[in-house]
Amino acid sequence: MMNNRPGFFVVVCCLFFALSGGSTALAAHGVSIDGHLKYPRGFARFDYTSPEARSGGTLVLHDLGSFEKMNPFTLKGAAPQGLTSYVFETLAVPSLDEPFAEYGLIAEEIELAADRKSVIFTLNPQARFSDGSPIMAEDVQFSLDTLKSDQAHPFYQLYFHDIDRAQILGPRQIRFLFARPNRELHMVAAQLPVLSKKFYASHPFNPADGKGAMDIPVGSGPYVVSDVQPGKSITYAKNPDYWANDLGVRQGMFNFKTIVIKYFKDPVVSIEAFKAGEFDCMMVNISKQWNRDLTGRRFDNGELIKQTFPHKNNAGIQGFAFNIRKALFQDRRVRQALGLALDFEWTNKTLFFDQYSRNNSFFSNSSYAAQGLPGEAELRLLDPYRSQLPPEVFTQPLAPPSTDPPSSLRANLRLAQQLLVQAGWQVKGGVLVNEKGEPFQFEILLADGAFERVVAPYAANMGKLGIRVSYRTIDPALYADRVKNFDFDMVVTGYGQSQSPGNEQRDYWTSAAADRKGSRNIIGIKSPAVDALVDAVIYAESQEALTTACRSLDRVLWYGYYIVPNWYLANHRLAYAAKLKHPQTLPLYYSYDQWLDTWWSE
């Protein structure tokens, strides 16, 4: 399912309810995969919020890079952090302590047809945009049509692909008709961001000349944009007339009167700024920063706190991603060889304080990860493509290279050398060259200089194979633009996975996404087998079928050697000012910024 947050580590839950055998469907305030909901109609609040939460105060956050537009739903340019969660809203919102449940927000009732070919949303009559205008069915239809058009980011075209059209039934009632139903499609429909048709009638959604790109948008969310310093900061002010203040799905959330996001060009500078008190909270992804850089007087005297918050998220995969559009990386044996040069065990012990677990699947830390060899159900999906697939898919369990005894880096590099020779590469004069005498050389592009200490030993290991590897850290905004346009050799990337993978897989791996600039298929995978298995994931009719499809897809992606697997943590590492308070009850499946939405200031 879609994550409407910035960044790539997705934790939003995905599915709705299983239909009963009757011929009619009942409207519901919320829906789940098994027909059971934790929270009844009219519930007071989610359990992971706190009745002690106080309204008021200012939360100051940070981001890296800059921004030059105020529409987060288009491809070109970068929008500021926070717009999609603070200003815009969706028809329904996930429960973060149930694996497969959502509850109505803009839509107060959700009715899935018995044949699953359509869903009806009845809008809350109190729902309002920040300009005071009511949210009507025509706004929802406009939103769907716009986000499915070529005016929007290509992700939305793929994500909402199977929603054929919308049919207005009344001023506040709309039906979405599905081209081809699947178990999660009504959930996908409920995640539609609702845009103001009135606002975009006078403000072009995606102006070709860039004029109006910084116009402040109108949304229905808890905050409005109150100040913008282009590329430097954005300030969100709580809307005193926010329409959903009294709804259970919003109680104890969005407690700060003001949220300010400051922009920094350099992650090292941002850490020092945090320690100096320039912002209040930061998510820490780098173990060195967590263990060595976030220290000092303010931590010692309790003004600043470091705390880990466990979660049960599907870890997905992070890794060094190849751009297989490049001729250099089109041979699978070459990609396998470069994967053998990464010494995770040394890196984890020497650089990461033994904090990480190795990614061993594209669905790490979940039941969707392939286990052992494929069974009968998986073989029924894989066998039609056997001639196109690597033999390892059928003969080897998923396992990343290891240097733990009896394995060693030396043995791995010897195997890597053999693979490179098989692919037509030879070492001459200490340099790996092809039959034309062209050297094997490429660049690893980075957005965070702190990752250079991780890349350096990896590049040195590849150097032992005669490969010339350079690495470079560039401005985050330029980095994002390069990745959008597939203008790189190798980058570090992550594919977050929800508790129920689905439509988002189209954007990750399919042939249709490979040529769409801005898609998440930055690798450039074009495989009939992968396309078919993605369809099997999306159109799975049971949890068992979904698990089988994910495990089959996992095997094919893994032995395509499209990514050199990295590592993951089963917790969020947050450093924050002691004035910030949070509920005692944690969610189960959540991103750190979703958790932050429940915090307040002392």
Coordinates of C-alpha atoms in Angstrom, one line a residue:
M1 CA 0.0 0.0 0.0
M2 CA 0.9 3.6 -0.5
N3 CA 2.8 5.6 2.1
N4 CA 1.8 9.2 2.0
R5 CA 4.8 10.3 3.9
P6 CA 8.1 11.7 2.4
G7 CA 10.8 9.2 2.2
F8 CA 10.9 5.6 1.2
F9 CA 10.5 3.3 4.4
V10 CA 6.7 2.5 4.1
V11 CA 4.7 1.2 7.1
V12 CA 1.1 1.9 6.3
C13 CA -1.3 -1.0 6.6
C14 CA -3.1 -2.1 3.5
L15 CA -6.3 -4.0 3.4
F16 CA -10.0 -3.8 4.1
F17 CA -12.6 -6.3 5.1
A18 CA -13.4 -9.8 3.8
L19 CA -16.9 -9.9 2.4
S20 CA -19.5 -12.2 3.8
G21 CA -21.2 -14.6 1.5
G22 CA -24.3 -12.4 1.2
S23 CA -25.4 -10.5 -1.9
T24 CA -25.2 -7.0 -0.4
A25 CA -22.4 -5.0 1.3
L26 CA -22.9 -2.9 4.4
A27 CA -21.6 0.6 4.8
A28 CA -19.0 0.7 7.6
H29 CA -17.0 3.3 9.5
G30 CA -13.9 1.2 9.0
V31 CA -12.9 -2.1 7.4
S32 CA -10.4 -4.9 7.9
I33 CA -9.2 -8.0 6.1
D34 CA -10.9 -10.5 8.5
G35 CA -14.1 -8.6 9.2
H36 CA -13.0 -7.6 12.7
L37 CA -12.3 -4.1 13.8
K38 CA -10.5 -3.2 17.0
Y39 CA -12.3 0.2 17.2
P40 CA -16.2 0.4 17.2
R41 CA -18.2 3.1 15.5
G42 CA -17.8 6.4 17.4
F43 CA -14.6 5.3 19.2
A44 CA -12.9 8.1 21.3
R45 CA -9.3 7.8 20.1
F46 CA -6.6 5.3 18.9
D47 CA -4.9 3.6 21.8
Y48 CA -1.5 4.8 20.7
T49 CA -2.6 8.4 21.4
S50 CA -2.8 9.9 24.9
P51 CA -5.6 11.7 26.7
E52 CA -2.9 13.7 28.4
A53 CA -1.8 15.3 25.2
R54 CA -1.9 19.1 25.3
S55 CA -2.5 21.5 22.5
G56 CA -0.1 24.3 21.8
G57 CA 3.6 25.1 21.4
T58 CA 5.9 24.9 18.4
L59 CA 7.7 21.9 17.0
V60 CA 10.7 22.6 14.9
L61 CA 11.9 19.9 12.5
H62 CA 14.5 19.7 9.8
D63 CA 15.0 18.3 6.3
L64 CA 17.9 18.2 3.9
G65 CA 18.1 19.9 0.5
S66 CA 15.6 22.6 -0.5
F67 CA 12.3 23.0 -2.2
E68 CA 10.9 25.0 -5.2
K69 CA 7.3 24.1 -5.4
M70 CA 4.2 23.7 -3.3
N71 CA 2.5 20.8 -5.0
P72 CA 3.7 17.4 -3.7
F73 CA 1.8 15.4 -6.3
T74 CA 3.8 16.4 -9.5
L75 CA 7.1 15.0 -10.7
K76 CA 9.2 18.0 -11.5
G77 CA 10.9 19.7 -8.6
A78 CA 10.9 19.2 -4.8
A79 CA 8.1 20.1 -2.5
P80 CA 8.6 20.8 1.2
Q81 CA 8.3 18.1 3.8
G82 CA 4.9 18.0 5.5
L83 CA 2.4 19.1 2.8
T84 CA 1.0 15.6 2.3
S85 CA 0.4 14.9 6.0
Y86 CA -0.3 18.3 7.4
V87 CA -2.3 20.1 4.6
F88 CA -3.8 17.4 2.5
E89 CA -6.0 14.5 3.7
T90 CA -7.3 11.2 2.3
L91 CA -10.7 9.5 2.4
A92 CA -9.6 7.1 5.2
V93 CA -6.7 6.7 7.5
P94 CA -4.8 3.6 8.7
S95 CA -4.9 2.3 12.3
L96 CA -1.3 1.9 13.3
D97 CA -2.0 -0.9 15.8
E98 CA -3.9 -3.2 13.4
P99 CA -2.2 -4.9 10.5
F100 CA -5.1 -4.6 8.0
A101 CA -7.5 -1.9 9.0
E102 CA -8.5 1.6 8.1
Y103 CA -11.1 4.1 9.4
G104 CA -13.0 6.8 7.6
L105 CA -11.9 10.4 7.7
I106 CA -13.3 12.5 4.8
A107 CA -15.4 9.5 4.0
E108 CA -17.6 8.7 7.0
E109 CA -19.0 5.5 5.4
I110 CA -17.4 3.0 3.1
E111 CA -19.4 0.4 1.2
L112 CA -17.6 -2.2 -0.9
A113 CA -19.9 -4.0 -3.5
A114 CA -20.4 -7.7 -2.9
D115 CA -18.7 -8.4 -6.2
R116 CA -15.8 -6.1 -5.2
K117 CA -16.0 -4.3 -8.5
S118 CA -16.8 -0.9 -6.9
V119 CA -16.8 1.0 -3.7
I120 CA -19.0 3.8 -2.5
F121 CA -17.8 6.6 -0.3
T122 CA -20.2 8.8 1.6
L123 CA -18.5 12.0 2.7
N124 CA -18.7 13.5 6.1
P125 CA -21.0 16.5 5.8
Q126 CA -18.7 18.4 8.2
A127 CA -15.7 18.0 5.9
R128 CA -14.3 21.3 4.9
F129 CA -11.2 22.7 3.0
S130 CA -9.2 25.4 4.9
D131 CA -10.9 28.1 2.8
G132 CA -14.2 27.1 4.4
S133 CA -15.7 25.4 1.3
P134 CA -17.3 22.0 1.8
I135 CA -15.7 18.9 0.4
M136 CA -18.1 17.5 -2.2
A137 CA -18.2 14.4 -4.5
E138 CA -17.0 16.6 -7.4
D139 CA -13.8 17.3 -5.5
V140 CA -13.1 13.6 -5.1
Q141 CA -13.8 13.0 -8.8
F142 CA -11.5 15.8 -9.7
S143 CA -8.8 14.4 -7.5
L144 CA -9.0 10.9 -9.0
D145 CA -9.0 12.3 -12.6
T146 CA -6.1 14.6 -11.9
L147 CA -3.9 12.2 -10.2
K148 CA -4.5 9.5 -12.8
S149 CA -3.6 12.0 -15.6
D150 CA -0.1 12.8 -17.0
Q151 CA -0.2 16.0 -15.0
A152 CA 0.6 14.1 -11.8
H153 CA 3.6 12.1 -10.6
P154 CA 3.7 8.8 -12.5
F155 CA 3.4 6.9 -9.2
Y156 CA -0.2 7.9 -8.9
Q157 CA -1.0 6.7 -12.4
L158 CA 0.4 3.3 -11.6
Y159 CA -1.0 3.1 -8.1
F160 CA -4.6 4.0 -9.1
H161 CA -4.3 2.1 -12.4
D162 CA -7.2 -0.3 -11.7
I163 CA -9.6 2.4 -10.6
D164 CA -11.4 2.8 -13.9
R165 CA -13.5 5.9 -13.1
A166 CA -15.6 7.7 -10.6
Q167 CA -19.4 8.1 -10.7
I168 CA -21.1 10.8 -8.6
L169 CA -24.2 9.5 -6.9
G170 CA -25.1 12.6 -5.0
P171 CA -23.5 15.8 -3.7
R172 CA -21.6 13.9 -1.0
Q173 CA -21.6 10.3 -2.4
I174 CA -19.3 8.8 -5.0
R175 CA -18.7 5.4 -6.4
F176 CA -15.3 4.2 -7.7
L177 CA -15.6 1.5 -10.4
F178 CA -12.8 -0.9 -10.8
A179 CA -11.3 -2.1 -14.1
R180 CA -10.1 -5.3 -12.4
P181 CA -10.8 -5.8 -8.7
N182 CA -8.4 -7.1 -6.1
R183 CA -8.4 -7.5 -2.3
E184 CA -6.9 -4.2 -1.6
L185 CA -8.3 -1.9 -4.3
H186 CA -10.9 -0.3 -2.2
M187 CA -8.2 0.5 0.3
V188 CA -6.1 2.0 -2.5
A189 CA -9.2 4.1 -3.4
A190 CA -9.6 5.2 0.2
Q191 CA -6.0 6.5 0.2
L192 CA -6.8 9.0 -2.6
P193 CA -5.6 12.5 -1.5
V194 CA -8.6 14.9 -1.9
L195 CA -7.9 18.1 -3.7
S196 CA -9.9 21.3 -4.0
K197 CA -11.4 21.5 -7.5
K198 CA -12.2 25.2 -6.8
F199 CA -8.6 26.0 -5.9
Y200 CA -7.0 24.3 -8.9
A201 CA -9.5 25.9 -11.2
S202 CA -7.7 29.2 -10.6
H203 CA -4.2 27.7 -9.9
P204 CA -2.8 25.4 -12.5
F205 CA -2.1 22.0 -11.0
N206 CA 1.2 21.5 -12.9
P207 CA 2.1 24.8 -14.7
A208 CA 4.4 24.2 -17.6
D209 CA 6.2 27.6 -17.2
G210 CA 6.6 27.1 -13.4
K211 CA 4.6 30.2 -12.7
G212 CA 2.5 29.7 -9.6
A213 CA 4.6 26.8 -8.4
M214 CA 5.0 28.4 -5.0
D215 CA 1.3 29.3 -4.6
I216 CA 0.2 28.1 -1.2
P217 CA -2.3 25.2 -1.7
V218 CA -5.7 24.8 -0.1
G219 CA -6.3 21.4 1.7
S220 CA -8.5 20.0 4.3
G221 CA -5.8 19.0 6.8
P222 CA -5.1 20.1 10.4
Y223 CA -2.6 22.8 9.3
V224 CA -2.3 25.6 6.8
V225 CA 0.9 27.0 5.4
S226 CA 1.5 30.3 7.3
D227 CA 5.0 31.2 6.1
V228 CA 7.4 30.1 3.3
Q229 CA 11.0 31.0 2.9
P230 CA 11.7 29.3 -0.4
G231 CA 14.3 26.6 -0.1
K232 CA 15.0 27.5 3.6
S233 CA 12.0 26.9 5.8
I234 CA 8.2 26.4 5.8
T235 CA 5.9 27.0 8.7
Y236 CA 2.6 25.2 9.3
A237 CA 0.0 26.8 11.6
K238 CA -2.9 24.8 13.2
N239 CA -6.1 25.6 11.6
P240 CA -8.4 26.9 14.4
D241 CA -11.4 25.8 12.3
Y242 CA -10.1 22.4 11.4
W243 CA -13.2 20.4 10.6
A244 CA -12.1 17.0 12.1
N245 CA -10.9 18.1 15.5
D246 CA -13.6 16.1 17.3
L247 CA -13.3 12.8 15.3
G248 CA -11.8 9.8 17.0
V249 CA -9.3 9.3 14.2
R250 CA -7.9 12.7 15.0
Q251 CA -8.1 12.9 18.8
G252 CA -4.8 13.3 20.6
M253 CA -3.0 14.0 17.3
F254 CA -1.5 17.1 15.6
N255 CA -1.2 18.8 19.0
F256 CA 1.3 21.5 18.1
K257 CA 0.1 25.0 17.4
T258 CA 2.9 25.5 14.9
I259 CA 5.3 23.3 13.1
V260 CA 8.4 24.7 11.4
I261 CA 10.7 22.7 9.1
K262 CA 14.1 24.1 8.5
Y263 CA 16.3 23.1 5.6
F264 CA 20.0 22.2 5.8
K265 CA 22.4 21.4 2.9
D266 CA 24.7 19.2 5.0
P267 CA 23.8 16.4 7.4
V268 CA 26.8 17.0 9.5
V269 CA 25.8 20.7 9.9
S270 CA 22.3 19.6 10.8
I271 CA 23.5 17.4 13.6
E272 CA 25.5 20.3 15.1
A273 CA 22.4 22.5 14.7
F274 CA 20.3 20.0 16.5
K275 CA 22.7 19.8 19.4
A276 CA 22.7 23.6 19.5
G277 CA 18.9 23.7 19.8
E278 CA 17.9 24.9 16.3
F279 CA 15.3 22.1 16.0
D280 CA 13.6 19.7 18.3
C281 CA 13.7 16.1 16.9
M282 CA 15.6 14.0 14.4
M283 CA 15.4 10.5 13.1
V284 CA 18.9 9.0 13.1
N285 CA 19.7 6.4 10.4
I286 CA 23.5 6.3 10.9
S287 CA 24.9 4.3 13.8
K288 CA 28.0 6.5 14.1
Q289 CA 25.9 9.5 14.5
W290 CA 23.8 7.7 17.1
N291 CA 26.7 6.4 19.1
R292 CA 29.4 9.0 18.7
D293 CA 28.0 12.3 17.3
L294 CA 24.9 12.7 19.4
T295 CA 26.7 13.3 22.7
G296 CA 27.7 16.3 24.8
R297 CA 26.5 18.6 27.6
R298 CA 22.8 18.8 26.6
F299 CA 22.5 15.0 26.4
D300 CA 24.4 14.7 29.8
N301 CA 22.1 17.2 31.6
G302 CA 18.9 15.7 30.1
E303 CA 17.9 18.6 27.8
L304 CA 18.2 16.2 24.8
I305 CA 17.1 12.5 24.8
K306 CA 18.1 9.6 22.7
Q307 CA 15.5 6.8 22.6
T308 CA 14.7 3.8 20.4
F309 CA 11.1 2.9 19.6
P310 CA 10.6 -0.7 18.5
H311 CA 8.2 -1.6 15.7
K312 CA 6.9 -4.6 13.8
N313 CA 7.3 -3.1 10.3
N314 CA 8.0 -5.2 7.3
A315 CA 11.7 -4.1 6.7
G316 CA 11.6 -4.5 2.9
I317 CA 15.1 -4.1 1.5
Q318 CA 17.8 -1.4 1.4
G319 CA 20.9 -1.8 -0.7
F320 CA 23.2 -0.6 -3.4
A321 CA 21.0 -0.5 -6.5
F322 CA 22.3 -1.0 -10.0
N323 CA 21.0 1.0 -12.9
I324 CA 20.7 -1.9 -15.4
R325 CA 19.9 0.5 -18.2
K326 CA 23.7 0.9 -18.2
A327 CA 25.5 -1.7 -20.4
L328 CA 28.0 -2.3 -17.6
F329 CA 25.4 -3.9 -15.3
Q330 CA 23.3 -5.8 -17.7
D331 CA 25.0 -9.1 -17.1
R332 CA 23.6 -10.8 -14.0
R333 CA 27.0 -12.4 -13.3
V334 CA 28.6 -9.0 -13.0
R335 CA 25.9 -7.9 -10.5
Q336 CA 26.4 -11.0 -8.5
A337 CA 30.2 -10.5 -8.5
L338 CA 29.8 -6.9 -7.1
G339 CA 27.5 -8.2 -4.4
L340 CA 30.2 -10.6 -3.2
A341 CA 32.6 -7.7 -2.6
L342 CA 30.5 -6.2 0.2
D343 CA 31.7 -7.4 3.6
F344 CA 28.7 -6.9 5.8
E345 CA 30.0 -8.7 8.9
W346 CA 33.1 -6.4 9.0
T347 CA 31.0 -3.3 8.3
N348 CA 28.5 -4.2 11.0
K349 CA 31.2 -4.9 13.6
T350 CA 33.6 -2.1 12.8
L351 CA 31.3 0.7 11.7
F352 CA 27.8 -0.1 13.0
F353 CA 28.6 -1.3 16.6
D354 CA 26.9 -4.6 15.7
Q355 CA 23.5 -3.0 15.6
Y356 CA 22.1 -4.1 12.3
S357 CA 20.6 -7.3 10.7
R358 CA 21.4 -8.1 7.1
N359 CA 18.7 -7.9 4.6
N360 CA 18.0 -11.5 3.5
S361 CA 14.9 -10.8 1.4
F362 CA 13.0 -8.1 -0.4
F363 CA 10.5 -8.5 2.4
S364 CA 12.9 -8.8 5.3
N365 CA 11.5 -9.3 8.8
S366 CA 8.2 -10.5 7.5
S367 CA 6.2 -13.6 6.7
Y368 CA 6.4 -12.7 3.0
A369 CA 10.1 -13.4 2.9
A370 CA 10.9 -16.6 0.8
Q371 CA 11.8 -19.5 3.0
G372 CA 13.7 -22.6 2.0
L373 CA 13.0 -23.9 -1.5
P374 CA 9.8 -23.1 -3.4
G375 CA 6.9 -25.4 -2.6
E376 CA 4.1 -26.5 -4.8
A377 CA 2.1 -23.3 -4.7
E378 CA 5.1 -21.2 -5.5
L379 CA 6.1 -23.5 -8.3
R380 CA 2.8 -23.1 -10.0
L381 CA 3.6 -19.4 -10.3
L382 CA 7.3 -19.9 -11.2
D383 CA 7.3 -22.9 -13.6
P384 CA 5.7 -21.0 -16.6
Y385 CA 8.9 -18.8 -16.5
R386 CA 11.4 -21.5 -15.6
S387 CA 13.3 -21.1 -18.9
Q388 CA 13.7 -17.3 -18.3
L389 CA 14.7 -17.6 -14.7
P390 CA 18.1 -18.3 -13.0
P391 CA 18.3 -21.9 -11.8
E392 CA 19.0 -20.6 -8.2
V393 CA 15.4 -19.5 -8.0
F394 CA 14.5 -23.2 -7.9
T395 CA 17.6 -24.7 -6.2
Q396 CA 18.9 -22.3 -3.6
P397 CA 17.3 -20.7 -0.5
L398 CA 17.7 -16.9 -0.2
A399 CA 21.0 -16.1 1.5
P400 CA 23.2 -13.0 1.3
P401 CA 27.0 -13.5 0.9
S402 CA 28.8 -13.9 4.3
T403 CA 32.3 -13.6 5.6
D404 CA 31.6 -15.4 8.8
P405 CA 33.8 -18.6 9.1
P406 CA 34.1 -20.9 7.2
S407 CA 33.3 -18.2 4.6
S408 CA 35.7 -15.3 4.1
L409 CA 36.0 -12.2 2.0
R410 CA 38.9 -13.7 0.2
A411 CA 36.8 -16.7 -0.9
N412 CA 34.0 -14.4 -2.0
L413 CA 36.4 -12.3 -4.1
R414 CA 37.7 -15.4 -5.8
L415 CA 34.2 -16.4 -6.7
A416 CA 33.5 -12.8 -7.9
Q417 CA 36.6 -13.0 -10.1
Q418 CA 35.4 -16.2 -11.7
L419 CA 32.0 -14.7 -12.4
L420 CA 33.6 -11.6 -14.0
V421 CA 35.8 -13.8 -16.2
Q422 CA 32.7 -15.7 -17.3
A423 CA 31.1 -12.4 -18.2
G424 CA 34.1 -11.5 -20.4
W425 CA 36.2 -9.4 -18.1
Q426 CA 39.9 -9.9 -17.4
V427 CA 42.5 -8.2 -15.2
K428 CA 45.3 -6.6 -17.2
G429 CA 47.9 -4.4 -15.5
G430 CA 45.8 -4.4 -12.4
V431 CA 42.7 -3.1 -14.2
L432 CA 39.6 -5.1 -15.1
V433 CA 38.9 -4.7 -18.8
N434 CA 36.6 -6.2 -21.4
E435 CA 37.6 -7.6 -24.8
K436 CA 37.8 -4.1 -26.2
G437 CA 40.2 -3.0 -23.5
E438 CA 37.6 -0.8 -21.8
P439 CA 38.1 -0.5 -18.0
F440 CA 35.3 -1.5 -15.6
Q441 CA 34.6 1.8 -13.9
F442 CA 31.5 3.4 -12.4
E443 CA 30.3 5.9 -9.8
I444 CA 28.3 5.5 -6.7
L445 CA 26.1 8.6 -6.1
L446 CA 25.3 9.6 -2.5
A447 CA 23.1 12.2 -0.9
D448 CA 24.6 11.9 2.6
G449 CA 28.4 12.3 3.1
A450 CA 28.1 10.2 6.2
F451 CA 27.6 7.1 4.0
E452 CA 31.1 7.6 2.5
R453 CA 32.7 5.7 5.3
V454 CA 30.5 2.7 4.4
V455 CA 31.2 3.0 0.7
A456 CA 35.0 3.4 1.0
P457 CA 35.7 -0.2 2.2
Y458 CA 33.2 -1.6 -0.3
A459 CA 34.9 0.4 -3.1
A460 CA 38.3 -0.8 -1.9
N461 CA 37.2 -4.5 -2.0
M462 CA 36.0 -3.9 -5.6
G463 CA 39.4 -2.4 -6.3
K464 CA 41.0 -5.7 -5.5
L465 CA 39.0 -7.1 -8.5
G466 CA 40.5 -4.4 -10.7
I467 CA 37.3 -2.3 -10.7
R468 CA 37.7 1.4 -10.5
V469 CA 34.9 2.8 -8.3
S470 CA 34.4 6.5 -7.4
Y471 CA 31.8 7.8 -5.1
R472 CA 30.5 11.3 -4.7
T473 CA 28.1 13.1 -2.4
I474 CA 26.0 15.8 -4.1
D475 CA 23.3 18.2 -3.0
P476 CA 20.1 16.3 -1.9
A477 CA 17.9 18.2 -4.4
L478 CA 20.3 17.4 -7.2
Y479 CA 20.5 13.8 -6.1
A480 CA 16.7 13.5 -6.1
D481 CA 16.6 14.9 -9.6
R482 CA 19.3 12.6 -10.9
V483 CA 17.5 9.6 -9.5
K484 CA 14.2 10.7 -10.9
N485 CA 15.8 10.8 -14.3
F486 CA 17.7 7.5 -13.9
D487 CA 20.9 9.5 -14.3
F488 CA 23.3 7.4 -12.2
D489 CA 25.3 4.2 -12.1
M490 CA 24.7 3.0 -8.6
V491 CA 22.8 4.5 -5.6
V492 CA 21.8 3.5 -2.1
T493 CA 18.1 3.0 -2.0
G494 CA 15.4 1.4 0.1
Y495 CA 12.1 -0.3 -0.8
G496 CA 9.9 -0.1 2.2
Q497 CA 7.1 -2.7 2.4
S498 CA 3.8 -2.6 4.1
Q499 CA 2.2 -5.3 6.2
S500 CA 0.3 -6.3 3.0
P501 CA 2.2 -5.6 -0.3
G502 CA 0.0 -4.7 -3.2
N503 CA -0.4 -2.1 -5.9
E504 CA 2.8 -0.2 -5.1
Q505 CA 4.7 -3.2 -6.4
R506 CA 3.8 -2.0 -9.9
D507 CA 5.9 1.2 -9.3
Y508 CA 8.8 -0.7 -7.8
W509 CA 9.5 -3.5 -10.3
T510 CA 7.4 -3.6 -13.5
S511 CA 8.3 -3.0 -17.1
A512 CA 5.7 -0.3 -17.3
A513 CA 7.5 1.6 -14.6
A514 CA 11.0 1.1 -15.9
D515 CA 10.7 3.9 -18.5
R516 CA 8.6 6.3 -16.5
K517 CA 10.8 9.0 -15.0
G518 CA 10.1 9.4 -11.4
S519 CA 9.1 5.8 -10.8
R520 CA 10.5 3.7 -8.1
N521 CA 11.8 1.2 -10.6
I522 CA 15.1 3.0 -10.6
I523 CA 16.9 -0.2 -11.4
G524 CA 15.2 -0.5 -14.8
I525 CA 13.8 -4.1 -14.4
K526 CA 12.0 -5.4 -17.4
S527 CA 11.0 -9.0 -16.9
P528 CA 7.9 -10.8 -18.0
A529 CA 8.3 -13.1 -15.0
V530 CA 8.5 -10.1 -12.6
D531 CA 5.5 -8.5 -14.3
A532 CA 3.4 -11.6 -13.9
L533 CA 4.4 -12.1 -10.2
V534 CA 3.6 -8.5 -9.4
D535 CA 0.1 -9.2 -10.9
A536 CA -0.1 -12.3 -8.7
V537 CA 0.6 -10.1 -5.7
I538 CA -1.9 -7.5 -6.6
Y539 CA -4.7 -9.8 -7.5
A540 CA -4.2 -12.4 -4.8
E541 CA -7.6 -13.5 -3.5
S542 CA -6.5 -14.7 -0.1
Q543 CA -3.8 -14.1 2.5
E544 CA -2.3 -17.5 1.6
A545 CA -2.2 -16.6 -2.1
L546 CA -0.6 -13.2 -1.3
T547 CA 2.1 -14.8 0.8
T548 CA 2.8 -17.3 -2.0
A549 CA 3.0 -14.6 -4.6
C550 CA 5.3 -12.4 -2.5
R551 CA 7.7 -15.3 -1.8
S552 CA 7.8 -16.2 -5.5
L553 CA 8.5 -12.5 -6.4
D554 CA 11.1 -12.4 -3.7
R555 CA 13.0 -15.3 -5.2
V556 CA 13.0 -13.9 -8.7
L557 CA 14.1 -10.4 -7.6
W558 CA 16.8 -11.8 -5.2
Y559 CA 18.5 -14.0 -7.9
G560 CA 18.3 -11.2 -10.4
Y561 CA 21.0 -9.6 -8.3
Y562 CA 19.5 -6.2 -8.9
I563 CA 20.5 -4.9 -5.4
V564 CA 23.5 -5.5 -3.2
P565 CA 21.6 -6.1 0.1
N566 CA 22.3 -3.8 3.0
W567 CA 20.9 -4.0 6.5
Y568 CA 17.9 -2.9 8.7
L569 CA 16.9 -2.1 12.3
A570 CA 13.8 -3.3 14.1
N571 CA 13.4 0.1 15.8
H572 CA 13.3 3.8 15.2
R573 CA 16.1 5.9 16.7
L574 CA 15.0 9.3 17.7
A575 CA 16.9 12.1 19.3
Y576 CA 14.6 14.8 20.7
A577 CA 14.3 17.8 23.1
A578 CA 13.1 16.8 26.6
K579 CA 10.2 19.3 26.4
L580 CA 8.6 16.9 23.9
K581 CA 6.3 14.3 25.4
H582 CA 4.8 11.2 23.8
P583 CA 2.1 8.5 24.6
Q584 CA 3.2 5.5 26.6
T585 CA 1.5 3.1 24.3
L586 CA 3.4 2.5 21.1
P587 CA 1.8 1.6 17.7
L588 CA 2.8 -1.6 16.1
Y589 CA 3.3 -0.7 12.4
Y590 CA 4.4 2.9 11.9
S591 CA 6.9 5.4 10.5
Y592 CA 8.6 7.7 12.9
D593 CA 6.8 10.8 11.6
Q594 CA 3.4 9.1 12.1
W595 CA 4.4 8.5 15.7
L596 CA 5.5 12.1 16.0
D597 CA 2.0 13.2 15.0
T598 CA 0.8 12.0 18.5
W599 CA 3.4 13.9 20.5
W600 CA 3.0 17.2 22.3
S601 CA 5.0 19.9 24.1
E602 CA 5.2 20.1 27.9

